PDB file of C-alpha atoms and ligand atoms in Angstrom:
ATOM      1  CA  MET A 300     183.878 234.890  82.097  1.00  0.00           C
ATOM      2  CA  GLU A 301     184.691 231.262  81.679  1.00  0.00           C
ATOM      3  CA  ARG A 302     183.429 228.994  78.929  1.00  0.00           C
ATOM      4  CA  PHE A 303     181.249 226.014  79.845  1.00  0.00           C
ATOM      5  CA  GLN A 304     182.996 222.643  79.519  1.00  0.00           C
ATOM      6  CA  ASN A 305     183.510 221.283  76.015  1.00  0.00           C
ATOM      7  CA  THR A 306     181.492 223.943  74.258  1.00  0.00           C
ATOM      8  CA  GLY A 307     183.827 225.055  71.468  1.00  0.00           C
ATOM      9  CA  GLN A 308     182.116 226.111  68.239  1.00  0.00           C
ATOM     10  CA  PRO A 309     182.256 223.213  65.752  1.00  0.00           C
ATOM     11  CA  ASP A 310     183.894 223.870  62.381  1.00  0.00           C
ATOM     12  CA  TRP A 311     181.220 224.691  59.873  1.00  0.00           C
ATOM     13  CA  ASP A 312     182.516 222.186  57.299  1.00  0.00           C
ATOM     14  CA  TRP A 313     181.469 219.134  59.300  1.00  0.00           C
ATOM     15  CA  TRP A 314     178.723 220.939  61.250  1.00  0.00           C
ATOM     16  CA  SER A 315     176.891 221.735  58.023  1.00  0.00           C
ATOM     17  CA  LYS A 316     177.159 218.079  56.970  1.00  0.00           C
ATOM     18  CA  LEU A 317     175.429 217.096  60.197  1.00  0.00           C
ATOM     19  CA  TRP A 318     172.844 219.918  60.086  1.00  0.00           C
ATOM     20  CA  PRO A 319     172.204 220.707  56.432  1.00  0.00           C
ATOM     21  CA  THR A 320     169.006 222.673  57.169  1.00  0.00           C
ATOM     22  CA  PRO A 321     169.120 224.330  60.612  1.00  0.00           C
ATOM     23  CA  GLY A 322     166.184 226.611  59.740  1.00  0.00           C
ATOM     24  CA  ALA A 323     163.972 223.611  58.930  1.00  0.00           C
ATOM     25  CA  THR A 324     164.967 222.065  62.270  1.00  0.00           C
ATOM     26  CA  LEU A 325     163.920 225.221  64.104  1.00  0.00           C
ATOM     27  CA  ARG A 326     160.595 225.360  62.256  1.00  0.00           C
ATOM     28  CA  ASP A 327     159.961 221.687  63.098  1.00  0.00           C
ATOM     29  CA  LEU A 328     160.576 222.568  66.739  1.00  0.00           C
ATOM     30  CA  GLY A 329     157.853 225.203  66.573  1.00  0.00           C
ATOM     31  CA  LEU A 330     159.680 228.445  65.783  1.00  0.00           C
ATOM     32  CA  GLU A 331     157.366 230.746  63.841  1.00  0.00           C
ATOM     33  CA  SER A 332     157.467 234.195  62.305  1.00  0.00           C
ATOM     34  CA  GLY A 333     156.639 237.018  64.664  1.00  0.00           C
ATOM     35  CA  GLU A 334     158.410 235.611  67.727  1.00  0.00           C
ATOM     36  CA  SER A 335     161.354 237.154  69.501  1.00  0.00           C
ATOM     37  CA  VAL A 336     164.219 234.760  70.206  1.00  0.00           C
ATOM     38  CA  ALA A 337     167.358 234.451  72.298  1.00  0.00           C
ATOM     39  CA  GLU A 338     170.025 231.834  71.732  1.00  0.00           C
ATOM     40  CA  VAL A 339     172.324 231.099  74.655  1.00  0.00           C
ATOM     41  CA  GLY A 340     175.768 230.072  73.411  1.00  0.00           C
ATOM     42  CA  CYS A 341     175.045 231.020  69.809  1.00  0.00           C
ATOM     43  CA  GLY A 342     178.630 230.715  68.547  1.00  0.00           C
ATOM     44  CA  SER A 343     178.924 232.171  65.064  1.00  0.00           C
ATOM     45  CA  GLY A 344     175.213 231.853  64.448  1.00  0.00           C
ATOM     46  CA  TYR A 345     174.592 228.472  62.900  1.00  0.00           C
ATOM     47  CA  PHE A 346     171.112 228.485  64.466  1.00  0.00           C
ATOM     48  CA  ALA A 347     170.734 232.163  65.379  1.00  0.00           C
ATOM     49  CA  LEU A 348     170.999 233.351  61.752  1.00  0.00           C
ATOM     50  CA  PRO A 349     168.295 231.071  60.315  1.00  0.00           C
ATOM     51  CA  ALA A 350     166.194 231.867  63.395  1.00  0.00           C
ATOM     52  CA  ALA A 351     166.467 235.549  62.500  1.00  0.00           C
ATOM     53  CA  GLN A 352     165.305 234.805  58.955  1.00  0.00           C
ATOM     54  CA  ILE A 353     162.264 232.949  60.293  1.00  0.00           C
ATOM     55  CA  VAL A 354     161.126 235.582  62.789  1.00  0.00           C
ATOM     56  CA  GLU A 355     162.150 238.841  61.076  1.00  0.00           C
ATOM     57  CA  PRO A 356     161.545 241.672  61.784  1.00  0.00           C
ATOM     58  CA  TYR A 357     161.383 240.483  65.406  1.00  0.00           C
ATOM     59  CA  PRO A 358     164.730 240.398  67.226  1.00  0.00           C
ATOM     60  CA  VAL A 359     167.059 237.472  67.816  1.00  0.00           C
ATOM     61  CA  TYR A 360     169.469 238.070  70.704  1.00  0.00           C
ATOM     62  CA  ALA A 361     172.573 235.995  70.028  1.00  0.00           C
ATOM     63  CA  ILE A 362     174.424 235.536  73.311  1.00  0.00           C
ATOM     64  CA  ASP A 363     177.978 234.287  73.602  1.00  0.00           C
ATOM     65  CA  LEU A 364     181.073 235.042  75.646  1.00  0.00           C
ATOM     66  CA  ASN A 365     183.385 234.637  72.667  1.00  0.00           C
ATOM     67  CA  GLU A 366     183.710 238.006  70.931  1.00  0.00           C
ATOM     68  CA  ALA A 367     185.484 236.576  67.890  1.00  0.00           C
ATOM     69  CA  LEU A 368     182.521 234.267  67.217  1.00  0.00           C
ATOM     70  CA  LEU A 369     180.102 237.177  67.598  1.00  0.00           C
ATOM     71  CA  ASP A 370     182.184 239.183  65.108  1.00  0.00           C
ATOM     72  CA  GLU A 371     181.897 236.289  62.670  1.00  0.00           C
ATOM     73  CA  LEU A 372     178.147 236.149  63.279  1.00  0.00           C
ATOM     74  CA  GLU A 373     177.848 239.877  62.510  1.00  0.00           C
ATOM     75  CA  TYR A 374     179.869 239.451  59.335  1.00  0.00           C
ATOM     76  CA  LEU A 375     177.665 236.557  58.185  1.00  0.00           C
ATOM     77  CA  ALA A 376     174.500 238.487  59.064  1.00  0.00           C
ATOM     78  CA  ASP A 377     175.748 241.367  56.946  1.00  0.00           C
ATOM     79  CA  GLN A 378     176.534 239.044  54.045  1.00  0.00           C
ATOM     80  CA  GLN A 379     173.040 237.574  54.247  1.00  0.00           C
ATOM     81  CA  ASN A 380     171.281 240.946  54.721  1.00  0.00           C
ATOM     82  CA  ILE A 381     169.964 239.881  58.106  1.00  0.00           C
ATOM     83  CA  GLU A 382     169.189 242.979  60.167  1.00  0.00           C
ATOM     84  CA  ASN A 383     167.310 241.622  63.175  1.00  0.00           C
ATOM     85  CA  VAL A 384     170.077 239.642  64.879  1.00  0.00           C
ATOM     86  CA  ASN A 385     171.577 241.387  67.909  1.00  0.00           C
ATOM     87  CA  PRO A 386     174.892 240.027  69.187  1.00  0.00           C
ATOM     88  CA  VAL A 387     175.085 240.083  72.984  1.00  0.00           C
ATOM     89  CA  HIS A 388     178.512 239.631  74.518  1.00  0.00           C
ATOM     90  CA  GLY A 389     178.129 238.100  77.947  1.00  0.00           C
ATOM     91  CA  ASP A 390     178.185 235.086  80.185  1.00  0.00           C
ATOM     92  CA  ALA A 391     175.091 232.889  80.142  1.00  0.00           C
ATOM     93  CA  ARG A 392     175.527 232.570  83.895  1.00  0.00           C
ATOM     94  CA  ASN A 393     174.202 236.161  84.009  1.00  0.00           C
ATOM     95  CA  LEU A 394     171.521 235.599  81.416  1.00  0.00           C
ATOM     96  CA  THR A 395     168.778 237.803  82.839  1.00  0.00           C
ATOM     97  CA  ALA A 396     171.261 240.668  83.281  1.00  0.00           C
ATOM     98  CA  VAL A 397     172.677 240.504  79.754  1.00  0.00           C
ATOM     99  CA  LEU A 398     169.421 239.942  77.870  1.00  0.00           C
ATOM    100  CA  PRO A 399     167.726 243.310  77.148  1.00  0.00           C
ATOM    101  CA  GLU A 400     164.137 241.987  77.262  1.00  0.00           C
ATOM    102  CA  ARG A 401     162.087 238.832  77.689  1.00  0.00           C
ATOM    103  CA  VAL A 402     161.682 236.725  74.566  1.00  0.00           C
ATOM    104  CA  ASP A 403     159.073 234.328  73.187  1.00  0.00           C
ATOM    105  CA  THR A 404     161.548 231.507  72.512  1.00  0.00           C
ATOM    106  CA  LEU A 405     164.876 230.746  74.120  1.00  0.00           C
ATOM    107  CA  VAL A 406     167.193 228.242  72.439  1.00  0.00           C
ATOM    108  CA  VAL A 407     170.085 226.386  74.071  1.00  0.00           C
ATOM    109  CA  ALA A 408     171.735 224.301  71.352  1.00  0.00           C
ATOM    110  CA  ASN A 409     174.726 222.027  71.877  1.00  0.00           C
ATOM    111  CA  THR A 410     175.724 223.819  75.065  1.00  0.00           C
ATOM    112  CA  PHE A 411     173.660 222.453  77.975  1.00  0.00           C
ATOM    113  CA  HIS A 412     175.903 219.383  78.439  1.00  0.00           C
ATOM    114  CA  GLY A 413     178.752 221.643  79.612  1.00  0.00           C
ATOM    115  CA  VAL A 414     176.841 223.998  81.906  1.00  0.00           C
ATOM    116  CA  ASP A 415     178.275 223.880  85.419  1.00  0.00           C
ATOM    117  CA  ASN A 416     175.132 225.034  87.227  1.00  0.00           C
ATOM    118  CA  GLN A 417     172.308 223.688  85.102  1.00  0.00           C
ATOM    119  CA  SER A 418     169.550 224.519  87.570  1.00  0.00           C
ATOM    120  CA  GLY A 419     170.834 228.114  87.794  1.00  0.00           C
ATOM    121  CA  LEU A 420     170.770 228.459  84.013  1.00  0.00           C
ATOM    122  CA  VAL A 421     167.298 226.922  83.762  1.00  0.00           C
ATOM    123  CA  GLU A 422     165.919 229.281  86.426  1.00  0.00           C
ATOM    124  CA  GLN A 423     167.271 232.266  84.522  1.00  0.00           C
ATOM    125  CA  ALA A 424     166.113 230.885  81.185  1.00  0.00           C
ATOM    126  CA  LEU A 425     162.551 230.610  82.458  1.00  0.00           C
ATOM    127  CA  ASP A 426     162.778 234.153  83.838  1.00  0.00           C
ATOM    128  CA  ALA A 427     163.932 235.325  80.421  1.00  0.00           C
ATOM    129  CA  ILE A 428     160.902 233.885  78.600  1.00  0.00           C
ATOM    130  CA  GLU A 429     157.489 235.515  78.188  1.00  0.00           C
ATOM    131  CA  ALA A 430     154.590 233.930  80.077  1.00  0.00           C
ATOM    132  CA  ASP A 431     153.492 231.713  77.187  1.00  0.00           C
ATOM    133  CA  GLY A 432     156.987 231.323  75.733  1.00  0.00           C
ATOM    134  CA  SER A 433     159.091 228.260  74.944  1.00  0.00           C
ATOM    135  CA  LEU A 434     162.463 226.867  75.912  1.00  0.00           C
ATOM    136  CA  ILE A 435     164.116 224.625  73.321  1.00  0.00           C
ATOM    137  CA  VAL A 436     167.099 222.509  74.349  1.00  0.00           C
ATOM    138  CA  VAL A 437     169.033 220.703  71.619  1.00  0.00           C
ATOM    139  CA  ASN A 438     171.572 218.134  72.812  1.00  0.00           C
ATOM    140  CA  TRP A 439     173.799 215.409  71.518  1.00  0.00           C
ATOM    141  CA  HIS A 440     172.379 211.976  72.367  1.00  0.00           C
ATOM    142  CA  ASP A 441     174.303 210.086  75.040  1.00  0.00           C
ATOM    143  CA  TYR A 442     175.795 207.739  72.420  1.00  0.00           C
ATOM    144  CA  SER A 443     179.464 206.989  72.935  1.00  0.00           C
ATOM    145  CA  ARG A 444     181.615 209.606  71.188  1.00  0.00           C
ATOM    146  CA  GLU A 445     183.415 206.975  69.114  1.00  0.00           C
ATOM    147  CA  THR A 446     180.117 206.194  67.384  1.00  0.00           C
ATOM    148  CA  THR A 447     179.087 209.757  66.510  1.00  0.00           C
ATOM    149  CA  ILE A 448     181.125 210.038  63.325  1.00  0.00           C
ATOM    150  CA  VAL A 449     180.834 212.981  60.959  1.00  0.00           C
ATOM    151  CA  ALA A 450     183.215 213.465  58.028  1.00  0.00           C
ATOM    152  CA  ASN A 451     185.212 210.417  59.126  1.00  0.00           C
ATOM    153  CA  GLU A 452     185.898 211.558  62.688  1.00  0.00           C
ATOM    154  CA  PRO A 453     184.216 211.170  66.078  1.00  0.00           C
ATOM    155  CA  ARG A 454     182.541 214.477  66.950  1.00  0.00           C
ATOM    156  CA  GLY A 455     180.773 216.154  69.802  1.00  0.00           C
ATOM    157  CA  PRO A 456     181.305 216.354  73.551  1.00  0.00           C
ATOM    158  CA  PRO A 457     183.008 213.587  75.529  1.00  0.00           C
ATOM    159  CA  THR A 458     180.765 210.616  76.234  1.00  0.00           C
ATOM    160  CA  GLU A 459     180.729 211.275  79.978  1.00  0.00           C
ATOM    161  CA  LEU A 460     179.216 214.741  79.547  1.00  0.00           C
ATOM    162  CA  ARG A 461     176.377 213.632  77.289  1.00  0.00           C
ATOM    163  CA  MET A 462     172.872 213.565  78.710  1.00  0.00           C
ATOM    164  CA  THR A 463     169.916 211.331  77.950  1.00  0.00           C
ATOM    165  CA  PRO A 464     166.646 213.070  77.097  1.00  0.00           C
ATOM    166  CA  GLU A 465     165.340 211.965  80.508  1.00  0.00           C
ATOM    167  CA  GLU A 466     168.314 213.538  82.320  1.00  0.00           C
ATOM    168  CA  THR A 467     167.849 216.801  80.441  1.00  0.00           C
ATOM    169  CA  LYS A 468     164.118 216.775  81.078  1.00  0.00           C
ATOM    170  CA  ASP A 469     164.721 216.172  84.806  1.00  0.00           C
ATOM    171  CA  ALA A 470     167.315 218.962  84.931  1.00  0.00           C
ATOM    172  CA  VAL A 471     164.809 221.455  83.501  1.00  0.00           C
ATOM    173  CA  LEU A 472     161.715 220.314  85.376  1.00  0.00           C
ATOM    174  CA  SER A 473     163.450 220.023  88.747  1.00  0.00           C
ATOM    175  CA  ALA A 474     164.742 223.600  88.475  1.00  0.00           C
ATOM    176  CA  SER A 475     161.613 225.334  87.262  1.00  0.00           C
ATOM    177  CA  ALA A 476     157.869 225.352  86.899  1.00  0.00           C
ATOM    178  CA  ALA A 477     158.233 224.723  83.164  1.00  0.00           C
ATOM    179  CA  ALA A 478     155.817 222.328  81.510  1.00  0.00           C
ATOM    180  CA  PHE A 479     157.206 219.648  79.223  1.00  0.00           C
ATOM    181  CA  ASP A 480     155.761 219.983  75.747  1.00  0.00           C
ATOM    182  CA  ARG A 481     157.508 217.423  73.557  1.00  0.00           C
ATOM    183  CA  GLN A 482     160.631 215.568  72.537  1.00  0.00           C
ATOM    184  CA  ALA A 483     161.855 215.398  68.944  1.00  0.00           C
ATOM    185  CA  ASP A 484     164.504 213.095  67.615  1.00  0.00           C
ATOM    186  CA  LEU A 485     166.993 214.857  65.331  1.00  0.00           C
ATOM    187  CA  PRO A 486     168.862 212.071  63.579  1.00  0.00           C
ATOM    188  CA  PRO A 487     171.486 210.923  63.434  1.00  0.00           C
ATOM    189  CA  TYR A 488     172.900 212.066  66.780  1.00  0.00           C
ATOM    190  CA  HIS A 489     170.695 214.702  68.421  1.00  0.00           C
ATOM    191  CA  TYR A 490     167.406 215.245  70.185  1.00  0.00           C
ATOM    192  CA  ALA A 491     165.452 218.308  71.218  1.00  0.00           C
ATOM    193  CA  LEU A 492     163.170 218.941  74.150  1.00  0.00           C
ATOM    194  CA  VAL A 493     160.592 221.704  74.076  1.00  0.00           C
ATOM    195  CA  PHE A 494     159.237 223.203  77.304  1.00  0.00           C
ATOM    196  CA  GLU A 495     156.581 225.852  77.864  1.00  0.00           C
ATOM    197  CA  ARG A 496     156.685 228.444  80.589  1.00  0.00           C
ATOM    198  CA  SER A 497     153.577 227.677  82.608  1.00  0.00           C
TER     199      SER A 497
HETATM  200  C1  LIG B 279     179.208 223.998  70.947  1.00  0.00           C
HETATM  201  S1  LIG B 279     179.012 225.738  70.619  1.00  0.00           S
HETATM  202  C2  LIG B 279     177.367 225.737  69.965  1.00  0.00           C
HETATM  203  C3  LIG B 279     177.099 226.916  69.068  1.00  0.00           C
HETATM  204  C4  LIG B 279     175.689 226.938  68.471  1.00  0.00           C
HETATM  205  N1  LIG B 279     174.678 226.942  69.516  1.00  0.00           N
HETATM  206  C5  LIG B 279     175.490 225.740  67.580  1.00  0.00           C
HETATM  207  O1  LIG B 279     174.786 224.802  67.982  1.00  0.00           O
HETATM  208  O2  LIG B 279     176.038 225.747  66.452  1.00  0.00           O
HETATM  209  C6  LIG B 279     178.778 226.399  72.266  1.00  0.00           C
HETATM  210  C7  LIG B 279     178.888 227.909  72.363  1.00  0.00           C
HETATM  211  O3  LIG B 279     178.618 228.285  73.723  1.00  0.00           O
HETATM  212  C8  LIG B 279     179.467 229.371  74.051  1.00  0.00           C
HETATM  213  N2  LIG B 279     179.605 229.437  75.504  1.00  0.00           N
HETATM  214  C9  LIG B 279     180.284 228.583  76.317  1.00  0.00           C
HETATM  215  N3  LIG B 279     180.191 228.966  77.584  1.00  0.00           N
HETATM  216  C10 LIG B 279     179.433 230.104  77.595  1.00  0.00           C
HETATM  217  C11 LIG B 279     178.993 230.987  78.625  1.00  0.00           C
HETATM  218  N4  LIG B 279     179.304 230.771  79.893  1.00  0.00           N
HETATM  219  N5  LIG B 279     178.222 232.038  78.263  1.00  0.00           N
HETATM  220  C12 LIG B 279     177.911 232.271  76.970  1.00  0.00           C
HETATM  221  N6  LIG B 279     178.300 231.466  75.955  1.00  0.00           N
HETATM  222  C13 LIG B 279     179.056 230.404  76.263  1.00  0.00           C
HETATM  223  C14 LIG B 279     180.779 229.028  73.342  1.00  0.00           C
HETATM  224  O4  LIG B 279     181.578 230.183  73.179  1.00  0.00           O
HETATM  225  C15 LIG B 279     180.272 228.446  72.021  1.00  0.00           C
HETATM  226  O5  LIG B 279     180.150 229.429  71.045  1.00  0.00           O
END
């Protein structure tokens, strides 16, 4: 298993300054109670844990190839009495094989920029979603890295890997029969695209 390019888990000190309320972001993007969820490249759970709180008792499958981050996620889930998050150790390149069941919502947050075979991942992501389910992609805007400052330092992936919303939308729509639902701006430096499986 090999990590996608420039997809290290950010340190929570500056990450939490940038995303003070990840659960509110997920709700704004349409996540509701009673949905099952998978997050591809969940890291230590910055989004997967609040997702689990929103949808409980339905499952959140938190997929990552870094076991140490999944251990941290399990520890944090325990601390927060979250029982419906299921760590899944595996490579997102084999998404449909590692995910135990189809889900209502699949989240790819801060990871898509580094995926080597984006169309392959999108095809599998759509296969992993229920017929009326959603795919949410959260990305850094394609602003130059020097300008995306958090806690006094430039953050995020290298400028050349960043994707415009149009590029991300094209990557998803050209690889699948997904239907574009909407784009949301997530200031100061991010956007999200929501797709429906049609
Ligand atoms: C930038 S972090 C984002 C973590 C989380 N989604 C967030 O937004 O806070 C990207 C995560 O993707 C994981 N990752 C990278 N390549 C992967 C792969 N091929 N399969 C599964 N996870 C992968 C990394 O281990 C890392 O935890």
